[in-house]
XYZ file of C-alpha atoms in Angstrom:
559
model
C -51.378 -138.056 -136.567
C -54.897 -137.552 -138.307
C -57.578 -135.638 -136.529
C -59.600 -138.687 -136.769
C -56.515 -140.269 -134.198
C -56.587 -137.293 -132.024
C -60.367 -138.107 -131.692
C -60.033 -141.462 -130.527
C -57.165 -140.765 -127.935
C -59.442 -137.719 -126.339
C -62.475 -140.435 -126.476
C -60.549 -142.849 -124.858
C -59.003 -140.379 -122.430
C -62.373 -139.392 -121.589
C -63.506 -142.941 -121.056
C -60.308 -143.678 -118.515
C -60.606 -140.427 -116.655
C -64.376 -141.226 -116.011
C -64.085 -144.579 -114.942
C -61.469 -143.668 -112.220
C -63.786 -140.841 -111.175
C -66.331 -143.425 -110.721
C -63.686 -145.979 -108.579
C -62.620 -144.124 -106.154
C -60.394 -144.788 -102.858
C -62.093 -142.345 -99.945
C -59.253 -142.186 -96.835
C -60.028 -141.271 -93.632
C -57.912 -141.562 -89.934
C -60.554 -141.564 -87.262
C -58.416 -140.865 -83.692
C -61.166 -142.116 -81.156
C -60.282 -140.607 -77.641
C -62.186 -138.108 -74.767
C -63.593 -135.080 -75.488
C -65.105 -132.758 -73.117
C -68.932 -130.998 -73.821
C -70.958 -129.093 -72.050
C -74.772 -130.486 -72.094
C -77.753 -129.788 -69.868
C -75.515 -127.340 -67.829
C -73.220 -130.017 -66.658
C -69.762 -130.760 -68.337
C -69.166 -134.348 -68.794
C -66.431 -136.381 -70.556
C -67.306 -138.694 -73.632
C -65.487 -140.206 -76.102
C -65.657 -139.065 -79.622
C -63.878 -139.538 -83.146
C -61.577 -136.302 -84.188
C -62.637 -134.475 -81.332
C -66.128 -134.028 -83.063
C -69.440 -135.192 -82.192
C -71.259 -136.352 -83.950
C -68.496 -137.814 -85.604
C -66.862 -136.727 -89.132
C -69.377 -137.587 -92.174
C -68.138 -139.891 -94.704
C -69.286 -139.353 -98.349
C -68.460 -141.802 -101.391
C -69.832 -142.608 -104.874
C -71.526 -146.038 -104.976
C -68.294 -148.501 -106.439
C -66.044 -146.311 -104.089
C -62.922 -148.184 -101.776
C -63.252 -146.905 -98.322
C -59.762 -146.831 -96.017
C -60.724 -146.105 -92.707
C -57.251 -146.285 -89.958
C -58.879 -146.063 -86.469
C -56.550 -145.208 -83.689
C -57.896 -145.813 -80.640
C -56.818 -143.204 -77.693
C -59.618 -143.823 -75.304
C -59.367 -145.474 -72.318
C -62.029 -147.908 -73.649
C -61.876 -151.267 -76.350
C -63.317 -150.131 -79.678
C -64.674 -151.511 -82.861
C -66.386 -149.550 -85.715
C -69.318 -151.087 -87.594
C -70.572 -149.797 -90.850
C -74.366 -150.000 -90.697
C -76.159 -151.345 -93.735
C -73.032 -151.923 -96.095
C -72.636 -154.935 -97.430
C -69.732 -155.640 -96.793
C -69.485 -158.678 -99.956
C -66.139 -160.624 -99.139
C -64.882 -158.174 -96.615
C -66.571 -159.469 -93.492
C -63.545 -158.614 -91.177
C -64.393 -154.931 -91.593
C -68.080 -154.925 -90.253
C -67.164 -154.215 -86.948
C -69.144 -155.752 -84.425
C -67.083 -156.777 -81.340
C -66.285 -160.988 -80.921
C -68.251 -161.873 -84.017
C -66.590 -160.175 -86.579
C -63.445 -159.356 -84.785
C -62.048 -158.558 -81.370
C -61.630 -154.956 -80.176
C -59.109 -152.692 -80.611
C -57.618 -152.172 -77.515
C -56.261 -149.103 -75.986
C -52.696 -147.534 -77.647
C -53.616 -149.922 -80.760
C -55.186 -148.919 -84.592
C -56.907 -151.385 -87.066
C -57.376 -150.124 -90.703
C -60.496 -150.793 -92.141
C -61.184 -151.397 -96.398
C -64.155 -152.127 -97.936
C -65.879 -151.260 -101.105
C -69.526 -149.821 -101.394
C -71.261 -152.263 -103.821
C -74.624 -151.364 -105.263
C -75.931 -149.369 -102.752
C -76.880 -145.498 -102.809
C -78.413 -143.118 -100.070
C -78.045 -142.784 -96.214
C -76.282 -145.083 -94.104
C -73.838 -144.946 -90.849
C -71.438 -145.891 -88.626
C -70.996 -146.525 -84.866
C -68.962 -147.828 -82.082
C -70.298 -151.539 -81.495
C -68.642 -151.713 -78.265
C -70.489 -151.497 -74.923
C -72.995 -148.145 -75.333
C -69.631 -146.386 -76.662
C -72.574 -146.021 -79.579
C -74.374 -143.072 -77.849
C -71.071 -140.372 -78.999
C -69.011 -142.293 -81.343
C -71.117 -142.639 -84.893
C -71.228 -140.784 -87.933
C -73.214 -140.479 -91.389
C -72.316 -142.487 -94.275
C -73.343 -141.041 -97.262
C -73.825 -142.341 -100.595
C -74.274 -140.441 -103.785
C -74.901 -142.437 -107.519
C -72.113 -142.805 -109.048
C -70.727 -139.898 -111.448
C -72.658 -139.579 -114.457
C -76.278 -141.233 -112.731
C -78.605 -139.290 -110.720
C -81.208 -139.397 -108.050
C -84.858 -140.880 -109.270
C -86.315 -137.447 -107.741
C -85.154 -133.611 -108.834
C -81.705 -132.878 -107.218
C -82.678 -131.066 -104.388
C -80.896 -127.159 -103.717
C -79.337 -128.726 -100.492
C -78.838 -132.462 -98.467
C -78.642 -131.937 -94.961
C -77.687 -134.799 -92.475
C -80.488 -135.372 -89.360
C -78.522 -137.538 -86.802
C -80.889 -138.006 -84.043
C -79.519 -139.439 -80.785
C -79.867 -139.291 -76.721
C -78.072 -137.959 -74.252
C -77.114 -139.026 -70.562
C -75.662 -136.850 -67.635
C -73.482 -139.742 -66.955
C -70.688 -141.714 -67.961
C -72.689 -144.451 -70.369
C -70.402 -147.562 -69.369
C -71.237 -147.210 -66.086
C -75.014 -146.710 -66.725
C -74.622 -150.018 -69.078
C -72.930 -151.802 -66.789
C -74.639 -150.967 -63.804
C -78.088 -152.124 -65.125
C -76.305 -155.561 -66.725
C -74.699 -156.297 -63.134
C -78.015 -155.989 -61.760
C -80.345 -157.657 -64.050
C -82.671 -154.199 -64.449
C -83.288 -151.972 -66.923
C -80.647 -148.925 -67.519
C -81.485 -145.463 -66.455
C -83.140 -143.744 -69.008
C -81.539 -140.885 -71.019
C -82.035 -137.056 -70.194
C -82.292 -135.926 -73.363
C -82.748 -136.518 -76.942
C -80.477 -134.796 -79.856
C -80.606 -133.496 -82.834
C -77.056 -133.231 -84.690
C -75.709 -134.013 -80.629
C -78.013 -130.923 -79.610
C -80.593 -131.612 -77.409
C -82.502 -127.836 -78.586
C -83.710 -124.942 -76.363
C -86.649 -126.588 -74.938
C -83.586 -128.279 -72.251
C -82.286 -126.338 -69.894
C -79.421 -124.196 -70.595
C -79.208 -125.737 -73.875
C -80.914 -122.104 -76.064
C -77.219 -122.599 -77.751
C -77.066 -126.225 -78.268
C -79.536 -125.634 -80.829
C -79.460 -126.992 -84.366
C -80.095 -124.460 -86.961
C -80.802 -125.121 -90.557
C -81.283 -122.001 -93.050
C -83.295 -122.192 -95.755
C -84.321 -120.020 -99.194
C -88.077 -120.004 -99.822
C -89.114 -122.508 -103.025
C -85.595 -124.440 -102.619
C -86.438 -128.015 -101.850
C -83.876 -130.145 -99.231
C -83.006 -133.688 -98.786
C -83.072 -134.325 -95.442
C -80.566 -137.341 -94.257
C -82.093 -138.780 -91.303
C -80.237 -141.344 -88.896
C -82.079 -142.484 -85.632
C -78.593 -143.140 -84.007
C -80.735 -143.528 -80.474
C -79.756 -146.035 -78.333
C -82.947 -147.210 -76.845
C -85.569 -145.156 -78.439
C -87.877 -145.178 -81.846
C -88.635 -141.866 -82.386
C -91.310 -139.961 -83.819
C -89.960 -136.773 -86.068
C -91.955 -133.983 -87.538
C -91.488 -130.311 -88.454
C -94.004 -127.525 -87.869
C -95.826 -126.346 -90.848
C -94.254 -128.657 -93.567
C -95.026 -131.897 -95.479
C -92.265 -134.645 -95.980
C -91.842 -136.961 -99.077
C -90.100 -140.238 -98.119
C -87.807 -140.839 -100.887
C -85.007 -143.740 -99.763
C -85.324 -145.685 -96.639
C -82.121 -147.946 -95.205
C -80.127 -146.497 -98.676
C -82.936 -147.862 -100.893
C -85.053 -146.034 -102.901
C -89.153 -145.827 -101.967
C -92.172 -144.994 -104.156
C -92.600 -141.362 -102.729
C -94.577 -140.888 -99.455
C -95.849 -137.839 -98.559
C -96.322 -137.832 -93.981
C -96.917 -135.489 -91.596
C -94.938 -137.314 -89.477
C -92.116 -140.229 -89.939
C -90.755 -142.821 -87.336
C -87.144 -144.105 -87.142
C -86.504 -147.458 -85.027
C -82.942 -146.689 -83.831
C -80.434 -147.694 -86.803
C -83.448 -146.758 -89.442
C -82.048 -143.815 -91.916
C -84.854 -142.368 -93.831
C -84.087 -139.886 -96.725
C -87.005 -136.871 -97.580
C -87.518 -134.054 -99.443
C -88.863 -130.772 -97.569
C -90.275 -128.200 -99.705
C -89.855 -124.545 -98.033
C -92.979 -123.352 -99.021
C -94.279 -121.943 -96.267
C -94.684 -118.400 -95.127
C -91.001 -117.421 -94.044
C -90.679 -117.698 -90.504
C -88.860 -120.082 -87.725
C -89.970 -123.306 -87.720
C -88.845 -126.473 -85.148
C -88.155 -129.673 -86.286
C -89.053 -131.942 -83.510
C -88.382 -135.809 -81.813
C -89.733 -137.177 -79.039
C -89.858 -141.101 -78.243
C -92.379 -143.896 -79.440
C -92.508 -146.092 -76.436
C -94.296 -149.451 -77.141
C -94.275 -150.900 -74.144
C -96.153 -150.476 -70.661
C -92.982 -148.946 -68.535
C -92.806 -146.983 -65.122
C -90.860 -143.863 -66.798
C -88.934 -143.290 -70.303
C -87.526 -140.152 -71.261
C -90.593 -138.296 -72.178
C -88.789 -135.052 -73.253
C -88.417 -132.953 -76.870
C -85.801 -132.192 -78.866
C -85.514 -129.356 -81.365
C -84.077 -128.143 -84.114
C -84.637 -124.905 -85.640
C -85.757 -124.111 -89.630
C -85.073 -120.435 -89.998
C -85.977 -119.129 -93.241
C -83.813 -116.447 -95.006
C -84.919 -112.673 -94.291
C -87.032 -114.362 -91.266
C -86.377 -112.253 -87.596
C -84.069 -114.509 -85.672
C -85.709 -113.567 -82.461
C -89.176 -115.037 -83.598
C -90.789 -117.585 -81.578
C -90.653 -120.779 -83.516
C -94.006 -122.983 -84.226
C -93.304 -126.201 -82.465
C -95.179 -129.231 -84.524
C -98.014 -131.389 -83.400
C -95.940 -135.061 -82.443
C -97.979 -137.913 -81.619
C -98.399 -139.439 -78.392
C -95.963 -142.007 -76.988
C -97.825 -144.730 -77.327
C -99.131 -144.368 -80.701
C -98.775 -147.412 -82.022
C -101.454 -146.596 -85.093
C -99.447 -144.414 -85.948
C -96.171 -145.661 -86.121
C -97.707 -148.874 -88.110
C -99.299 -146.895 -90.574
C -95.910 -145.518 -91.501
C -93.704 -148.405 -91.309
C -96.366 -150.479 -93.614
C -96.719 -147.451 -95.979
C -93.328 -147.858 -97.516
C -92.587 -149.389 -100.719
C -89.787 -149.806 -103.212
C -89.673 -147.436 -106.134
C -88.654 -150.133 -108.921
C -90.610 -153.865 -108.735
C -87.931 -156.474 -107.301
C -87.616 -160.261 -108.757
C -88.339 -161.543 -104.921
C -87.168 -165.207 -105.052
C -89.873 -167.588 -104.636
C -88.375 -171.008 -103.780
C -87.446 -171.096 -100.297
C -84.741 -173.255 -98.989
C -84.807 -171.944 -95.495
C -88.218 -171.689 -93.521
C -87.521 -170.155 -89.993
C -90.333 -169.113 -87.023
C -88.536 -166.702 -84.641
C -89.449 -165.875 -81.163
C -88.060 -162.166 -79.690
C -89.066 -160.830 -76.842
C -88.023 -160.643 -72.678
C -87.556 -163.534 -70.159
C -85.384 -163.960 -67.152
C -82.167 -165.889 -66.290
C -80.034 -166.802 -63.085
C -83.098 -167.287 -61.296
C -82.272 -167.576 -57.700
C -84.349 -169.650 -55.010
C -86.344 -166.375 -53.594
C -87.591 -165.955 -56.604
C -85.802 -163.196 -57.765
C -84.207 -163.157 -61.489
C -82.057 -160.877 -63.810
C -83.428 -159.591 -67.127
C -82.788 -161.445 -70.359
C -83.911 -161.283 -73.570
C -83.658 -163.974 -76.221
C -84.728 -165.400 -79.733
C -86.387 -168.940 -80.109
C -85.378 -168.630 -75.841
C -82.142 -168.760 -76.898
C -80.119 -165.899 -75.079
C -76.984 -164.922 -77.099
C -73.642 -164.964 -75.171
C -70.488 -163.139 -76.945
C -67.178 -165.240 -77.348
C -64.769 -163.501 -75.475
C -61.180 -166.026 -76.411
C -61.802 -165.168 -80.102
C -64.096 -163.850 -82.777
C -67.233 -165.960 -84.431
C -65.279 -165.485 -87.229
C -62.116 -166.166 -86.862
C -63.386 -169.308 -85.413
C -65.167 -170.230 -88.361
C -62.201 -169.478 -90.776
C -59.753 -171.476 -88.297
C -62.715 -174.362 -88.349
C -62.061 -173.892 -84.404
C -66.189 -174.246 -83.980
C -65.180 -176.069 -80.824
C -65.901 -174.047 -77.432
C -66.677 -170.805 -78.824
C -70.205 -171.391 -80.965
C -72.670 -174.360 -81.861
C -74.585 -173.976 -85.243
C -77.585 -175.207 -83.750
C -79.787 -172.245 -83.778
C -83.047 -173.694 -83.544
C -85.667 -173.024 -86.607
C -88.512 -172.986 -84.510
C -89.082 -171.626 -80.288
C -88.759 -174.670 -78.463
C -92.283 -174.661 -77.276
C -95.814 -173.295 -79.468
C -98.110 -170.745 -77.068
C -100.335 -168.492 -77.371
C -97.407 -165.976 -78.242
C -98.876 -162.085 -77.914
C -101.728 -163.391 -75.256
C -101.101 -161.377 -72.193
C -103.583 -162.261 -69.940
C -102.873 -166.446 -71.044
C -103.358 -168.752 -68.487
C -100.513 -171.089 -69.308
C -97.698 -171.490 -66.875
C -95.319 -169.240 -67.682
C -92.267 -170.845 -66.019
C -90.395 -172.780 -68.563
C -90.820 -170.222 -71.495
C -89.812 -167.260 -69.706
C -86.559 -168.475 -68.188
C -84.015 -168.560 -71.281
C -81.076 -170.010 -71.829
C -77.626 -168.190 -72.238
C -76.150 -170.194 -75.385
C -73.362 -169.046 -78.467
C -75.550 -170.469 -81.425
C -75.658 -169.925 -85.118
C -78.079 -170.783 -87.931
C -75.733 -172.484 -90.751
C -76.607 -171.931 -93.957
C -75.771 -172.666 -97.670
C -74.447 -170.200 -99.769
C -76.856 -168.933 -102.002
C -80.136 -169.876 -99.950
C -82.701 -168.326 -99.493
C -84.025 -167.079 -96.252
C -87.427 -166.784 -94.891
C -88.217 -165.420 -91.766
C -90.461 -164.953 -89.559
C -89.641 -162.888 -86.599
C -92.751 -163.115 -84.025
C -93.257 -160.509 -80.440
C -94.074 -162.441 -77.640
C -95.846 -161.530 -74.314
C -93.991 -163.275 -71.863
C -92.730 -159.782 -69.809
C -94.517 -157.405 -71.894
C -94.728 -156.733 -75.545
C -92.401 -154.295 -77.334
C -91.576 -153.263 -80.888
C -88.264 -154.742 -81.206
C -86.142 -153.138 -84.304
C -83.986 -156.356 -85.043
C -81.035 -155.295 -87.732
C -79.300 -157.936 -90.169
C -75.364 -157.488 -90.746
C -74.259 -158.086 -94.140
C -77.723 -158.506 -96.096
C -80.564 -156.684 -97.425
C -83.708 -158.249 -96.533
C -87.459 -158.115 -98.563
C -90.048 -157.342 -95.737
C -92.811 -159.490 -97.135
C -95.507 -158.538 -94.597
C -96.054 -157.254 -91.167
C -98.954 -157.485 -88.355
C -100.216 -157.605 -85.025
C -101.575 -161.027 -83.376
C -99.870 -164.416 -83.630
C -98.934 -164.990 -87.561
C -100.982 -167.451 -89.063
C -98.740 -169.720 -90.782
C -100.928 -171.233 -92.588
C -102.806 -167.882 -94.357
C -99.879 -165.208 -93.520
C -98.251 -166.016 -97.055
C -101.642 -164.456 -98.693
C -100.549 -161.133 -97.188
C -97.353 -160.869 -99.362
C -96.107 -158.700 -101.045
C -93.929 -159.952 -104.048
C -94.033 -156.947 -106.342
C -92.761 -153.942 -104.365
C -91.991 -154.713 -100.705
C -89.564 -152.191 -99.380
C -85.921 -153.491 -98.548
C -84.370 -153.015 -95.200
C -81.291 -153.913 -93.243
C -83.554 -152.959 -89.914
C -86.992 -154.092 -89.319
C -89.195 -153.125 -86.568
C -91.136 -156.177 -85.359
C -94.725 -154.587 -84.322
C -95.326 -154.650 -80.819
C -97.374 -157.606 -80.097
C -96.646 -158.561 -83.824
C -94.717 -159.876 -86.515
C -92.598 -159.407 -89.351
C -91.753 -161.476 -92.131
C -88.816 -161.218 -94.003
C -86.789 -162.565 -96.709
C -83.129 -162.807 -98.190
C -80.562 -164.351 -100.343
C -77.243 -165.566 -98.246
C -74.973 -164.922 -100.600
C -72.156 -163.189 -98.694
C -69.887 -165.985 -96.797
C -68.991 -165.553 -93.298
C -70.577 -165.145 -89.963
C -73.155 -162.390 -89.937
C -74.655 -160.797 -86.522
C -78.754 -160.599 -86.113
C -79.718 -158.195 -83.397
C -82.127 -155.932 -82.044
C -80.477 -152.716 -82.321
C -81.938 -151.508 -79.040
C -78.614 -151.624 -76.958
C -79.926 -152.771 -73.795
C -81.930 -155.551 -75.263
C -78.627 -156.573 -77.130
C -76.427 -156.580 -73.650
C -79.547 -158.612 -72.220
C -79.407 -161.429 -75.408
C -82.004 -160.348 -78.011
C -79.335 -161.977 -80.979
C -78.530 -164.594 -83.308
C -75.504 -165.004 -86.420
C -75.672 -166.515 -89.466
C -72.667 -168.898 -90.554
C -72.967 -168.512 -93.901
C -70.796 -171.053 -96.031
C -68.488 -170.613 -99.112
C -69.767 -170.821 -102.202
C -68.507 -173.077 -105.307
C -65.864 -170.340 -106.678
C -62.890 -168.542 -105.917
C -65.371 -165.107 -105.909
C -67.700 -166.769 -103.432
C -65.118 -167.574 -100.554
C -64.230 -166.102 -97.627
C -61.031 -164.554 -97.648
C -57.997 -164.880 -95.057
C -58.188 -161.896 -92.198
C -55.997 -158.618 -92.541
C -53.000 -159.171 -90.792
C -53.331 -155.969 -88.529
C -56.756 -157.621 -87.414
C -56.963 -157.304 -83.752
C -57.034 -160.547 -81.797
C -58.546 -161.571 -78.177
């Protein structure tokens, strides 16, 4: 054999071995069951994956299979959705409970497999069963494939950020007290960082995230608001951050004092440690948009300790904005854009006007009512005999969903007026409906998702299964639909899978349906999602083989 054939063979070699580095199958078993912690100087039972919590981190190449066996050992039904991924032509994975698929019941396991299609950064995964959410989720990171790197200088160190809240109680019950009721929940007792609430708690001076750092070295921080209820504000003392990736897409770099994460948001930035070496906190309290008699108004901490720094120092504790600072948390949210120009599509073949906000159902003759929250004042109701799905792959539509989602609310007000002078009656009592917005495949979607007034005004972070979305604009007011468009942006508008709809705003957003099946629309709030605050998308097959939902797994869990 000539050394010119020995070339070739090592070339091709090399070519083989590097694309199966690039394709990889990642594996994990998660065994969901209690755990016991100690927190706030209680101990209280929860239920976690692998006895961990947070839950074991997940990290892939983009291109990567992902095999995830779930075996549930908890007392409680389970499902597993993987926030933000796609999830192209593997729809029975995404997770969310009666649309997607039923729950896995006690004593039973359900593999999941799905493949990570042009996507890179931070994204997650969490229980979408009851508030099972508040201990069971995880990060889900994505690196470039082998070979490609990051658009910014690799940073000396990524470190995950999972911020989250904490309750001295069993969180079924304090769900399903507050849904039996019609009220609002209790409010959490603490926030976390990493499923520490930090030494500012009581008897917490342990349950303290640490992070060590080398003077110079810049980190990529990996942050997941993984809150149930709560946008949060997140700083750290004496240090700049550089947005860099937002929702696992890439952003022109920002450079804040201060960033905001609606719960679901991941936001990826690089902190220089450049400062004098010392112990700094990182720091999260809540961004409350609405007028409410109490919220959790505490802090939690994490601690940046620099190398050669005493560890007995007194850490600098940042400046956070107020509660209520709704400046603020606009400024950043409309600051963001994409770091490459996008080829937005510009015909639009679906035009919707949404309505989200609070109203009030089983109204009772004394007046009193129950909570509810709704879009277009239609209040989702889960299927409980089968999944969304299932029942649009069996063509079984009948008794289990309507694909009459309406376009438009069913009545036009003054939307974000709250002192109007309109009877209030008919739009604030909703009504609790399974209905879908049916779609072609390959349309295009336009959105726009408007606040209303009718029992307060909130921002409402509303998350899209399945799809990327453009977010075209954003304000405060009722959007003019006849001038709104000239506040586009077409060039660079950031890409999301979780918007948060201004309080007493709007959003507008845009996407391509191009992934068949039924996909859930939500505000990723919890308790606005057990009061209604949802919609799904029946998205329908498209012309080929490649563009048609497949049959279910046959280990899929049924009702």
């Amino acid at each position: 054999m000539t050394s010119y054939q020995n070339m070739l063979i090592a070339l091709a070699l090399c070519v083989l071995m590097s694309f199966g580095a690039q394709a990889a199958v990642v594996e994990h078993t998660f065994h969901v069951g209690n755990k016991i912690v100690n927190r706030l100087c209680e101990e209280r039972t929860i239920v976690a994956v692998n006895n961990k919590f947070p839950g074991p981190f997940i990290k892939v190449h983009e291109g990567d299979t992902v095999i995830v066996h779930v075996v549930n050992s908890s007392p409680y039904n389970i499902t597993i959705h993987w926030h933000g991924v796609f999830q192209l032509l593997t729809p029975w994975a995404d997770g969310p409970s009666y649309i997607t698929q039923c729950p896995i019941s006690p004593g039973h396991s359900y593999t999941y497999k799905f493949k990570i299609v042009d996507q890179e950064g931070t994204l997650w995964w969490h229980a979408h069963v009851s508030w099972l959410r508040a201990t069971v989720y995880g990060g889900l990171i994505i690196h470039p494939r082998l070979g490609r790197s990051y658009p910014f200088p690799k940073p000396h160190k990524e470190v995950p950020i999972l911020l989250g809240e904490w309750w001295n109680a069993n969180v079924v019950d304090v769900e399903s007290v507050g849904l039996a009721l019609g009220v609002p929940p209790n409010n959490s007792d603490a926030f976390t960082i990493n499923a520490r609430p930090g030494d500012l708690y009581p008897c917490s001076k342990k349950h303290t995230y640490k992070l060590k750092v080398v003077q110079g070295e810049t980190y990529l921080l990996r942050i997941v608001n993984a809150a149930l209820n709560n946008q949060l504000f997140f700083s750290v003392a004496g240090h700049s951050l550089t947005v860099v990736a937002a929702d696992a897409g890439y952003t022109k770099p920002y450079k804040t004092d201060v960033l905001v994460l609606a719960p679901g948001h991941t936001t990826d930035v690089l902190l220089v440690a450049d400062a004098p070496p010392a112990r700094y906190y990182m720091a999260a309290r809540a961004y409350i948009s609405a007028v409410v008699p109490s919220f959790d108004n505490t802090i939690t901490t994490g601690i940046i300790e620099y190398e050669g720094a005493s560890s007995k120092s007194t850490p600098t504790l940042p400046p956070l904005p107020a509660f209520n600072d709704t400046p603020t948390a606009h400024k950043f949210y409309t600051s963001l854009k994409s770091l490459e120009p996008h080829k937005v599509p510009l015909t639009v073949d679906e035009s919707m006007f949404v309505t989200v906000g609070l109203g009030f159902y089983d109204c009772l003759a004394n007046g009193t009512c129950k909570i509810a929250a709704s879009m277009n004042n239609a209040s989702f109701e889960f299927p409980s005999k089968t999944s969304l799905l299932q029942a649009h792959f069996d063509g079984a539509a009948a008794g289990i969903y309507t694909a009459d989602f309406p376009d438009t609310p069913p009545t036009v007000f003054d939307y974000t007026n709250q002192t109007r002078t309109l009877n209030p009656g008919p739009l604030i009592v909703t009504e609790r409906v399974t209905k879908v917005k049916r779609v072609k495949f390959g349309a295009t979607v336009e959105m726009v998702l408007q606040n209303t007034a009718l029992v307060g005004i909130e921002n409402h972070p509303i998350h899209l299964h399945g799809f990327n979305f453009y977010v075209l604009a954003q304000g405060f007011g009722n959007y003019n639909t006849k001038e709104g468009w000239r506040k586009f942006n077409l060039v660079d508008p950031q890409v999301r899978n979780t918007i948060a709809v201004p309080t007493g705003g709007w959003a507008v957003i845009r996407f391509v349906a191009n992934n068949p099946g039924i996909w859930l629309m939500h505000c990723h709030l919890d308790v606005h999602l057990g009061w209604g605050l949802s919609m799904a998308f029946e998205v329908e097959d498209g012309p080929t083989i490649e563009s048609k939902l497949p049959p279910p797994p046959v280990d899929l869990p049924r009702c």
